[in-house]
Coordinates of C-alpha atoms and ligand atoms in Angstrom, one line a residue:
Chain A
X1 CA 14.6 55.2 -24.4
X2 CA 16.2 52.7 -22.1
X3 CA 13.9 51.1 -19.7
X4 CA 15.1 48.9 -16.8
X5 CA 13.7 45.4 -16.7
X6 CA 10.9 45.1 -14.1
X7 CA 13.1 43.2 -11.7
X8 CA 15.8 45.8 -11.3
X9 CA 13.6 48.9 -11.7
X10 CA 13.8 50.7 -8.4
X11 CA 10.6 52.6 -9.2
X12 CA 7.0 51.5 -8.7
X13 CA 5.4 50.9 -12.1
X14 CA 3.0 53.9 -11.6
X15 CA 6.0 56.3 -11.3
X16 CA 7.9 55.0 -14.4
X17 CA 6.2 57.3 -16.9
X18 CA 7.1 60.3 -14.8
X19 CA 10.7 59.2 -14.5
X20 CA 10.9 58.7 -18.3
X21 CA 9.5 62.1 -18.8
X22 CA 12.1 63.6 -16.4
X23 CA 14.9 61.8 -18.3
X24 CA 13.6 63.2 -21.6
X25 CA 13.6 66.7 -20.2
X26 CA 17.1 66.2 -18.7
X27 CA 18.3 64.8 -22.0
X28 CA 17.2 68.1 -23.6
X29 CA 14.7 66.2 -25.9
X30 CA 11.7 67.8 -24.3
X31 CA 11.0 71.3 -22.8
X32 CA 10.8 71.6 -19.0
X33 CA 7.2 72.8 -19.5
X34 CA 6.2 69.3 -20.5
X35 CA 6.6 68.4 -16.8
X36 CA 3.5 70.5 -16.1
X37 CA 1.4 68.2 -18.3
X38 CA 2.1 65.2 -16.1
X39 CA -0.8 64.4 -13.8
X40 CA 0.8 61.7 -11.8
X41 CA 2.9 63.8 -9.5
X42 CA -0.2 65.5 -8.1
X43 CA -1.1 62.3 -6.4
X44 CA 2.4 61.0 -5.7
X45 CA 4.6 62.8 -3.1
X46 CA 7.8 61.0 -4.2
X47 CA 7.4 62.0 -7.8
X48 CA 6.4 65.6 -6.8
X49 CA 9.8 65.8 -5.0
X50 CA 11.6 64.2 -8.0
X51 CA 10.2 66.8 -10.3
X52 CA 11.1 69.6 -7.9
X53 CA 14.6 68.1 -7.6
X54 CA 14.9 67.9 -11.4
X55 CA 14.0 71.6 -11.7
X56 CA 16.7 72.4 -9.2
X57 CA 19.3 70.4 -11.0
X58 CA 18.3 72.0 -14.3
X59 CA 18.5 75.5 -12.9
X60 CA 22.0 74.9 -11.3
X61 CA 23.3 73.1 -14.4
X62 CA 22.1 75.9 -16.7
X63 CA 24.8 78.1 -15.2
X64 CA 27.9 75.9 -15.3
X65 CA 30.8 76.9 -13.1
X66 CA 33.6 78.1 -15.5
X67 CA 36.8 76.1 -15.0
X68 CA 39.9 77.8 -16.5
X69 CA 43.1 75.9 -16.9
X70 CA 45.9 77.5 -14.8
X71 CA 48.1 79.9 -16.8
X72 CA 51.1 78.3 -18.2
X73 CA 49.7 74.8 -18.0
X74 CA 49.8 74.3 -21.8
X75 CA 53.4 75.3 -22.0
X76 CA 54.4 73.0 -19.2
X77 CA 52.6 70.1 -20.9
X78 CA 54.2 70.8 -24.2
X79 CA 57.6 70.8 -22.6
X80 CA 56.8 67.6 -20.7
X81 CA 55.6 65.9 -23.9
X82 CA 58.7 66.9 -25.8
X83 CA 61.0 65.6 -23.0
X84 CA 59.0 62.4 -22.9
X85 CA 59.2 61.9 -26.7
X86 CA 63.0 62.5 -26.6
X87 CA 63.4 60.0 -23.8
X88 CA 61.2 57.4 -25.6
X89 CA 63.1 57.8 -28.8
X90 CA 66.4 57.5 -27.0
X91 CA 65.3 54.3 -25.3
X92 CA 64.2 52.8 -28.6
X93 CA 67.4 53.7 -30.4
X94 CA 69.4 52.1 -27.5
X95 CA 67.3 49.0 -27.6
X96 CA 67.8 48.7 -31.3
X97 CA 71.6 49.4 -31.3
X98 CA 72.1 47.3 -28.2
X99 CA 70.2 44.4 -29.7
X100 CA 72.1 44.5 -32.9
X101 CA 75.4 44.7 -31.1
X102 CA 74.4 41.8 -29.0
X103 CA 73.4 39.8 -32.0
X104 CA 76.6 40.6 -33.8
X105 CA 78.6 39.7 -30.7
X106 CA 76.8 36.4 -30.4
X107 CA 77.4 35.6 -34.0
X108 CA 81.0 36.5 -33.7
X109 CA 81.5 34.5 -30.5
X110 CA 79.9 31.5 -32.1
X111 CA 82.2 31.9 -35.1
X112 CA 85.2 32.3 -32.9
X113 CA 84.2 29.4 -30.7
X114 CA 83.6 26.9 -33.6
X115 CA 86.0 23.9 -33.4
X116 CA 88.9 24.9 -35.6
X117 CA 90.3 21.4 -36.1
X118 CA 86.9 19.8 -36.9
X119 CA 86.0 20.7 -40.5
X120 CA 83.1 18.2 -40.5
X121 CA 79.9 19.7 -39.1
X122 CA 79.0 16.3 -37.4
X123 CA 82.3 16.1 -35.5
X124 CA 81.1 15.8 -31.9
X125 CA 79.6 12.4 -32.2
X126 CA 78.3 10.4 -29.3
X127 CA 79.9 7.3 -30.8
X128 CA 83.2 8.6 -29.5
X129 CA 82.0 7.7 -26.0
X130 CA 82.9 11.0 -24.6
X131 CA 79.9 13.1 -23.4
X132 CA 79.7 16.4 -25.2
X133 CA 81.4 19.2 -23.3
X134 CA 78.6 21.6 -24.1
X135 CA 74.9 21.0 -23.4
X136 CA 72.7 20.8 -26.4
X137 CA 71.1 24.1 -25.4
X138 CA 72.8 26.2 -28.2
X139 CA 70.7 24.4 -30.8
X140 CA 67.9 26.7 -30.0
X141 CA 70.1 29.7 -30.5
X142 CA 69.1 30.8 -34.0
X143 CA 65.4 30.9 -33.1
X144 CA 66.1 33.2 -30.2
X145 CA 68.2 35.5 -32.1
X146 CA 65.5 35.8 -34.7
X147 CA 63.0 36.5 -32.0
X148 CA 65.1 39.1 -30.4
X149 CA 65.8 40.8 -33.7
X150 CA 62.1 40.8 -34.6
X151 CA 61.5 42.7 -31.4
X152 CA 64.2 45.2 -32.2
X153 CA 62.7 45.5 -35.6
X154 CA 59.3 46.3 -34.1
X155 CA 60.9 48.8 -31.7
X156 CA 62.4 50.4 -34.7
X157 CA 59.2 50.6 -36.6
X158 CA 57.5 52.1 -33.6
X159 CA 60.0 54.8 -33.2
X160 CA 58.1 58.0 -33.9
X161 CA 61.1 59.9 -35.2
X162 CA 62.0 57.1 -37.6
X163 CA 65.3 55.4 -37.6
X164 CA 66.0 57.1 -40.9
X165 CA 65.7 60.4 -39.1
X166 CA 68.8 62.5 -39.9
X167 CA 69.7 63.0 -36.2
X168 CA 69.3 59.4 -35.2
X169 CA 70.9 57.5 -38.1
X170 CA 74.5 58.5 -37.5
X171 CA 74.2 57.6 -33.8
X172 CA 72.8 54.2 -34.6
X173 CA 75.4 53.5 -37.2
X174 CA 78.2 54.7 -35.0
X175 CA 77.1 52.4 -32.2
X176 CA 76.9 49.5 -34.5
X177 CA 80.1 50.1 -36.3
X178 CA 81.9 50.7 -33.0
X179 CA 80.7 47.3 -31.7
X180 CA 81.5 45.5 -34.9
X181 CA 84.9 47.0 -35.6
X182 CA 86.1 46.6 -32.0
X183 CA 85.2 42.9 -32.1
X184 CA 86.6 42.2 -35.5
X185 CA 89.9 44.0 -35.0
X186 CA 92.5 41.4 -35.7
X187 CA 95.0 43.1 -33.4
X188 CA 92.7 42.5 -30.4
X189 CA 93.3 39.6 -28.1
X190 CA 90.8 36.9 -29.1
X191 CA 90.6 35.3 -25.6
X192 CA 88.8 38.4 -24.4
X193 CA 86.0 37.8 -26.9
X194 CA 83.6 35.8 -24.8
X195 CA 80.0 37.0 -24.4
X196 CA 80.4 37.2 -20.7
X197 CA 82.3 40.4 -21.5
X198 CA 79.5 41.8 -23.6
X199 CA 79.6 45.5 -23.5
X200 CA 77.3 47.1 -20.9
X201 CA 75.6 49.1 -23.7
X202 CA 74.5 45.9 -25.3
X203 CA 73.1 44.6 -22.1
X204 CA 71.4 47.9 -21.3
X205 CA 69.9 47.9 -24.8
X206 CA 68.0 44.7 -23.9
X207 CA 66.2 46.5 -21.1
X208 CA 63.0 47.4 -22.9
X209 CA 62.6 44.0 -24.5
X210 CA 60.0 41.8 -22.9
X211 CA 61.0 39.5 -20.1
X212 CA 60.9 36.3 -22.2
X213 CA 63.2 37.6 -24.9
X214 CA 65.5 39.1 -22.3
X215 CA 65.7 35.8 -20.4
X216 CA 66.3 34.0 -23.7
X217 CA 69.2 36.4 -24.4
X218 CA 70.6 36.0 -20.9
X219 CA 70.7 32.2 -21.3
X220 CA 72.1 32.6 -24.7
X221 CA 74.9 34.8 -23.4
X222 CA 75.6 32.3 -20.7
X223 CA 75.7 29.3 -23.0
X224 CA 77.7 30.8 -25.7
X225 CA 80.0 32.5 -23.2
X226 CA 80.8 29.0 -21.9
X227 CA 82.3 28.0 -25.2
X228 CA 86.0 28.7 -25.1
X229 CA 86.9 30.9 -28.0
X230 CA 89.8 29.7 -30.2
X231 CA 92.0 32.1 -32.0
X232 CA 91.9 31.8 -35.7
X233 CA 95.6 32.0 -36.3
Chain B
X1 CA 41.2 63.5 -44.3
X2 CA 39.6 65.1 -41.3
X3 CA 41.2 68.1 -39.6
X4 CA 41.8 65.9 -36.5
X5 CA 43.5 63.3 -38.7
X6 CA 45.7 65.9 -40.4
X7 CA 46.7 67.4 -37.0
X8 CA 47.6 63.9 -35.7
X9 CA 49.6 63.1 -38.8
X10 CA 51.6 66.2 -38.3
X11 CA 52.2 65.4 -34.6
X12 CA 53.3 61.9 -35.5
X13 CA 55.8 63.4 -38.0
X14 CA 57.3 65.4 -35.1
X15 CA 56.0 68.8 -36.1
X16 CA 56.4 70.9 -32.9
X17 CA 53.7 73.4 -33.9
X18 CA 51.2 70.6 -34.3
X19 CA 52.1 69.2 -30.9
X20 CA 51.4 72.6 -29.3
X21 CA 48.2 73.0 -31.3
X22 CA 46.9 69.7 -30.1
X23 CA 47.8 70.4 -26.5
X24 CA 46.3 73.9 -26.7
X25 CA 43.1 72.6 -28.2
X26 CA 42.4 70.0 -25.6
X27 CA 43.9 71.3 -22.4
X28 CA 40.8 73.3 -21.3
X29 CA 38.6 70.3 -21.8
X30 CA 40.9 67.8 -20.2
X31 CA 41.7 70.1 -17.2
X32 CA 38.0 70.8 -16.6
X33 CA 37.1 67.1 -16.6
X34 CA 40.1 66.3 -14.3
X35 CA 39.3 69.2 -12.0
X36 CA 35.7 68.0 -11.7
X37 CA 36.4 64.3 -11.3
X38 CA 39.3 64.8 -8.9
X39 CA 38.0 67.8 -7.0
X40 CA 41.5 69.1 -6.5
X41 CA 43.3 71.7 -8.7
X42 CA 46.8 70.4 -8.1
X43 CA 45.8 66.8 -8.8
X44 CA 44.0 67.9 -11.9
X45 CA 47.1 69.7 -13.2
X46 CA 49.3 66.6 -12.6
X47 CA 46.8 64.3 -14.2
X48 CA 46.2 66.6 -17.1
X49 CA 49.9 66.4 -17.9
X50 CA 49.8 62.6 -17.5
X51 CA 46.9 62.5 -19.9
X52 CA 48.8 64.3 -22.6
X53 CA 51.9 62.0 -22.2
X54 CA 49.6 59.1 -22.7
X55 CA 47.9 60.8 -25.7
X56 CA 51.2 61.3 -27.5
X57 CA 52.5 57.9 -26.6
X58 CA 49.5 56.2 -28.1
X59 CA 48.7 58.7 -30.9
X60 CA 49.8 56.1 -33.5
X61 CA 47.0 53.8 -32.3
X62 CA 44.2 56.4 -32.6
X63 CA 41.6 55.4 -35.2
X64 CA 41.5 58.3 -37.5
X65 CA 38.0 57.6 -38.7
X66 CA 36.8 58.7 -35.3
X67 CA 36.7 62.1 -33.7
X68 CA 39.7 62.9 -31.5
X69 CA 38.0 64.7 -28.6
X70 CA 36.2 61.7 -27.1
X71 CA 39.3 59.7 -27.4
X72 CA 41.3 62.3 -25.5
X73 CA 38.5 62.7 -22.9
X74 CA 38.3 59.0 -22.5
X75 CA 42.0 58.9 -21.6
X76 CA 41.3 61.7 -19.1
X77 CA 38.5 59.8 -17.5
X78 CA 40.6 56.7 -17.3
X79 CA 43.5 58.5 -15.7
X80 CA 41.2 60.1 -13.2
X81 CA 39.7 56.7 -12.3
X82 CA 43.2 55.4 -11.7
X83 CA 44.2 58.4 -9.7
X84 CA 41.1 58.3 -7.5
X85 CA 41.8 54.6 -6.9
X86 CA 45.3 55.4 -5.8
X87 CA 44.2 58.3 -3.6
X88 CA 41.5 56.1 -1.9
X89 CA 44.4 54.1 -0.5
X90 CA 45.8 57.3 1.1
X91 CA 43.1 58.5 3.6
X92 CA 45.0 61.6 4.7
X93 CA 44.6 63.0 1.2
X94 CA 40.9 62.3 1.1
X95 CA 40.4 64.2 4.3
X96 CA 42.3 67.1 2.9
X97 CA 40.0 67.2 -0.1
X98 CA 37.0 68.0 1.9
X99 CA 38.7 71.1 3.3
X100 CA 39.5 72.7 -0.1
X101 CA 38.0 76.2 0.0
X102 CA 35.6 75.8 -3.0
X103 CA 33.8 73.2 -1.0
X104 CA 32.5 75.8 1.4
X105 CA 29.2 77.2 0.3
X106 CA 29.1 81.1 0.2
X107 CA 25.3 81.5 -0.2
X108 CA 22.2 79.6 -0.9
X109 CA 22.8 79.0 -4.6
X110 CA 26.4 77.9 -3.8
X111 CA 25.0 75.7 -1.1
X112 CA 22.6 74.1 -3.5
X113 CA 25.3 73.7 -6.1
X114 CA 27.6 72.1 -3.5
X115 CA 24.8 69.8 -2.4
X116 CA 24.2 68.6 -5.9
X117 CA 27.9 68.1 -6.5
X118 CA 28.2 66.1 -3.3
X119 CA 25.2 63.9 -4.4
X120 CA 26.8 63.5 -7.8
X121 CA 30.1 62.6 -6.2
X122 CA 28.4 59.9 -4.1
X123 CA 27.2 58.1 -7.2
X124 CA 29.1 55.0 -8.3
X125 CA 32.0 55.9 -10.6
X126 CA 30.6 55.1 -14.0
X127 CA 27.3 56.9 -13.2
X128 CA 29.2 59.9 -11.9
X129 CA 31.5 60.0 -15.0
X130 CA 28.6 60.0 -17.5
X131 CA 26.6 62.5 -15.5
X132 CA 29.6 64.9 -15.3
X133 CA 30.4 64.5 -19.0
X134 CA 26.8 65.0 -20.1
X135 CA 25.5 67.7 -17.7
X136 CA 28.6 69.6 -16.7
X137 CA 30.7 69.4 -19.8
X138 CA 28.1 69.2 -22.5
X139 CA 29.3 66.0 -24.2
X140 CA 26.7 64.1 -26.2
X141 CA 25.8 60.4 -25.8
X142 CA 28.0 59.4 -28.8
X143 CA 31.0 61.2 -27.4
X144 CA 30.6 59.8 -24.0
X145 CA 30.1 56.3 -25.4
X146 CA 33.4 56.7 -27.3
X147 CA 35.1 58.1 -24.2
X148 CA 34.2 55.4 -21.8
X149 CA 34.3 52.6 -24.4
X150 CA 30.7 51.4 -23.9
X151 CA 27.7 51.3 -26.3
X152 CA 25.4 54.3 -26.4
X153 CA 22.6 52.3 -24.9
X154 CA 24.7 51.4 -21.8
X155 CA 25.6 55.1 -21.4
X156 CA 22.0 56.1 -21.6
X157 CA 21.0 53.5 -19.0
X158 CA 23.8 54.6 -16.7
X159 CA 22.8 58.3 -17.0
X160 CA 19.1 57.7 -16.5
X161 CA 19.8 55.7 -13.4
X162 CA 22.3 58.2 -12.2
X163 CA 19.7 61.0 -12.5
X164 CA 17.1 59.0 -10.6
X165 CA 19.6 58.2 -7.9
X166 CA 20.6 61.8 -7.8
X167 CA 17.0 63.1 -7.5
X168 CA 16.3 60.6 -4.7
X169 CA 19.5 61.7 -2.9
X170 CA 18.5 65.3 -3.1
X171 CA 15.1 64.4 -1.6
X172 CA 16.8 62.5 1.1
X173 CA 19.2 65.4 1.8
X174 CA 16.3 67.8 2.2
X175 CA 17.4 70.0 -0.6
X176 CA 14.1 69.9 -2.4
X177 CA 11.6 72.7 -1.5
X178 CA 8.3 71.6 0.1
X179 CA 6.1 73.4 -2.4
X180 CA 7.4 72.3 -5.8
X181 CA 4.8 74.4 -7.7
X182 CA 6.5 77.6 -6.5
X183 CA 9.8 76.7 -8.1
X184 CA 9.9 78.5 -11.4
X185 CA 10.7 76.2 -14.3
X186 CA 14.0 76.9 -15.8
X187 CA 15.3 76.2 -19.3
X188 CA 15.2 72.5 -20.0
X189 CA 18.0 72.7 -22.5
X190 CA 21.3 71.2 -21.8
X191 CA 24.1 73.6 -21.1
Ligands
LIG1 ZN1 5.2 58.5 -8.5

């Protein structure tokens, strides 16, 4: 039995036992007849009225109003749930495919943009006296890609249909291979291979990713896009 | 594995029959709770659908060691709370609510029922929710505690205070007969 502390009890102490009895009856622990055994209400008008009100409430609640769900509601809900699941699955697959395409494009652009005539990795040295053409920003790149990929991995694991699902897998693979083969095609003009030209699908795929990761990717695209790609003749 | 857990597992695997079974099993409960807490059939229908979208979106996070019904009802109570909050910012809809036909009493017992319902509706939200779930929908303390995400002791305190406030409100509204001894005692069991 829960009992309010004396300070927040809205009842006079003399009425507390009657209120507890009413609650036990309304809880279904005690029979309503036990209310008759209480002597306090005979001398307390407020409690007499509370007991009468409790009997009214019991009599009304004993005949609950039947509430029937409208016909066809279950069918409508089932349709809505299925449509929602399909939409969610589509969004996740797009997020995954778009994310991978973006990562692949980033890697490719970085590869295309690497200095062809500088075989040593430490080539852009400050000792040359020339300020580096590109801000040191791209050093953070690998971390961001990893972050982004882990998000896509999570989206993948959360996908209820499973990415291995027979219907989803070919679509994912097709999207990925499309993006990769298009970019790697040796016949294609390499000057068009900056990330500023990233396919819309890849950008749209980033949509469900959290703001931070999305911002990181936007900066990444801008930074890497600024590197002029050099054709590997 | 419980029957609930088996059903949920099938739903998560994408079994359409399981999805229909789950919706069919809980729609009456969810609609009844929404209908009561929202006092509007159209709103109740919309929110019931919203509840099931939520249920299926978060089905993977359901703790399968617990019963499913209170979890589903809890989502319903939450959605109703959100809906009522949104509706409160649109006064024209609140006015319309008081004109729905089932608010008009047809006879004495209907008047009494409407009086009690109005008094219940005037309780603060959490008191009202536990009162409705316990007295009008037959949920036990454990189930209500799971549904509203509070300990059983808290739910008991809320319900006991809700009743006391309700009884006092009925007195204040003059719905209590003068001579209480003449009111026949009716079954003290919960519905
Ligand atoms: Zn008293």
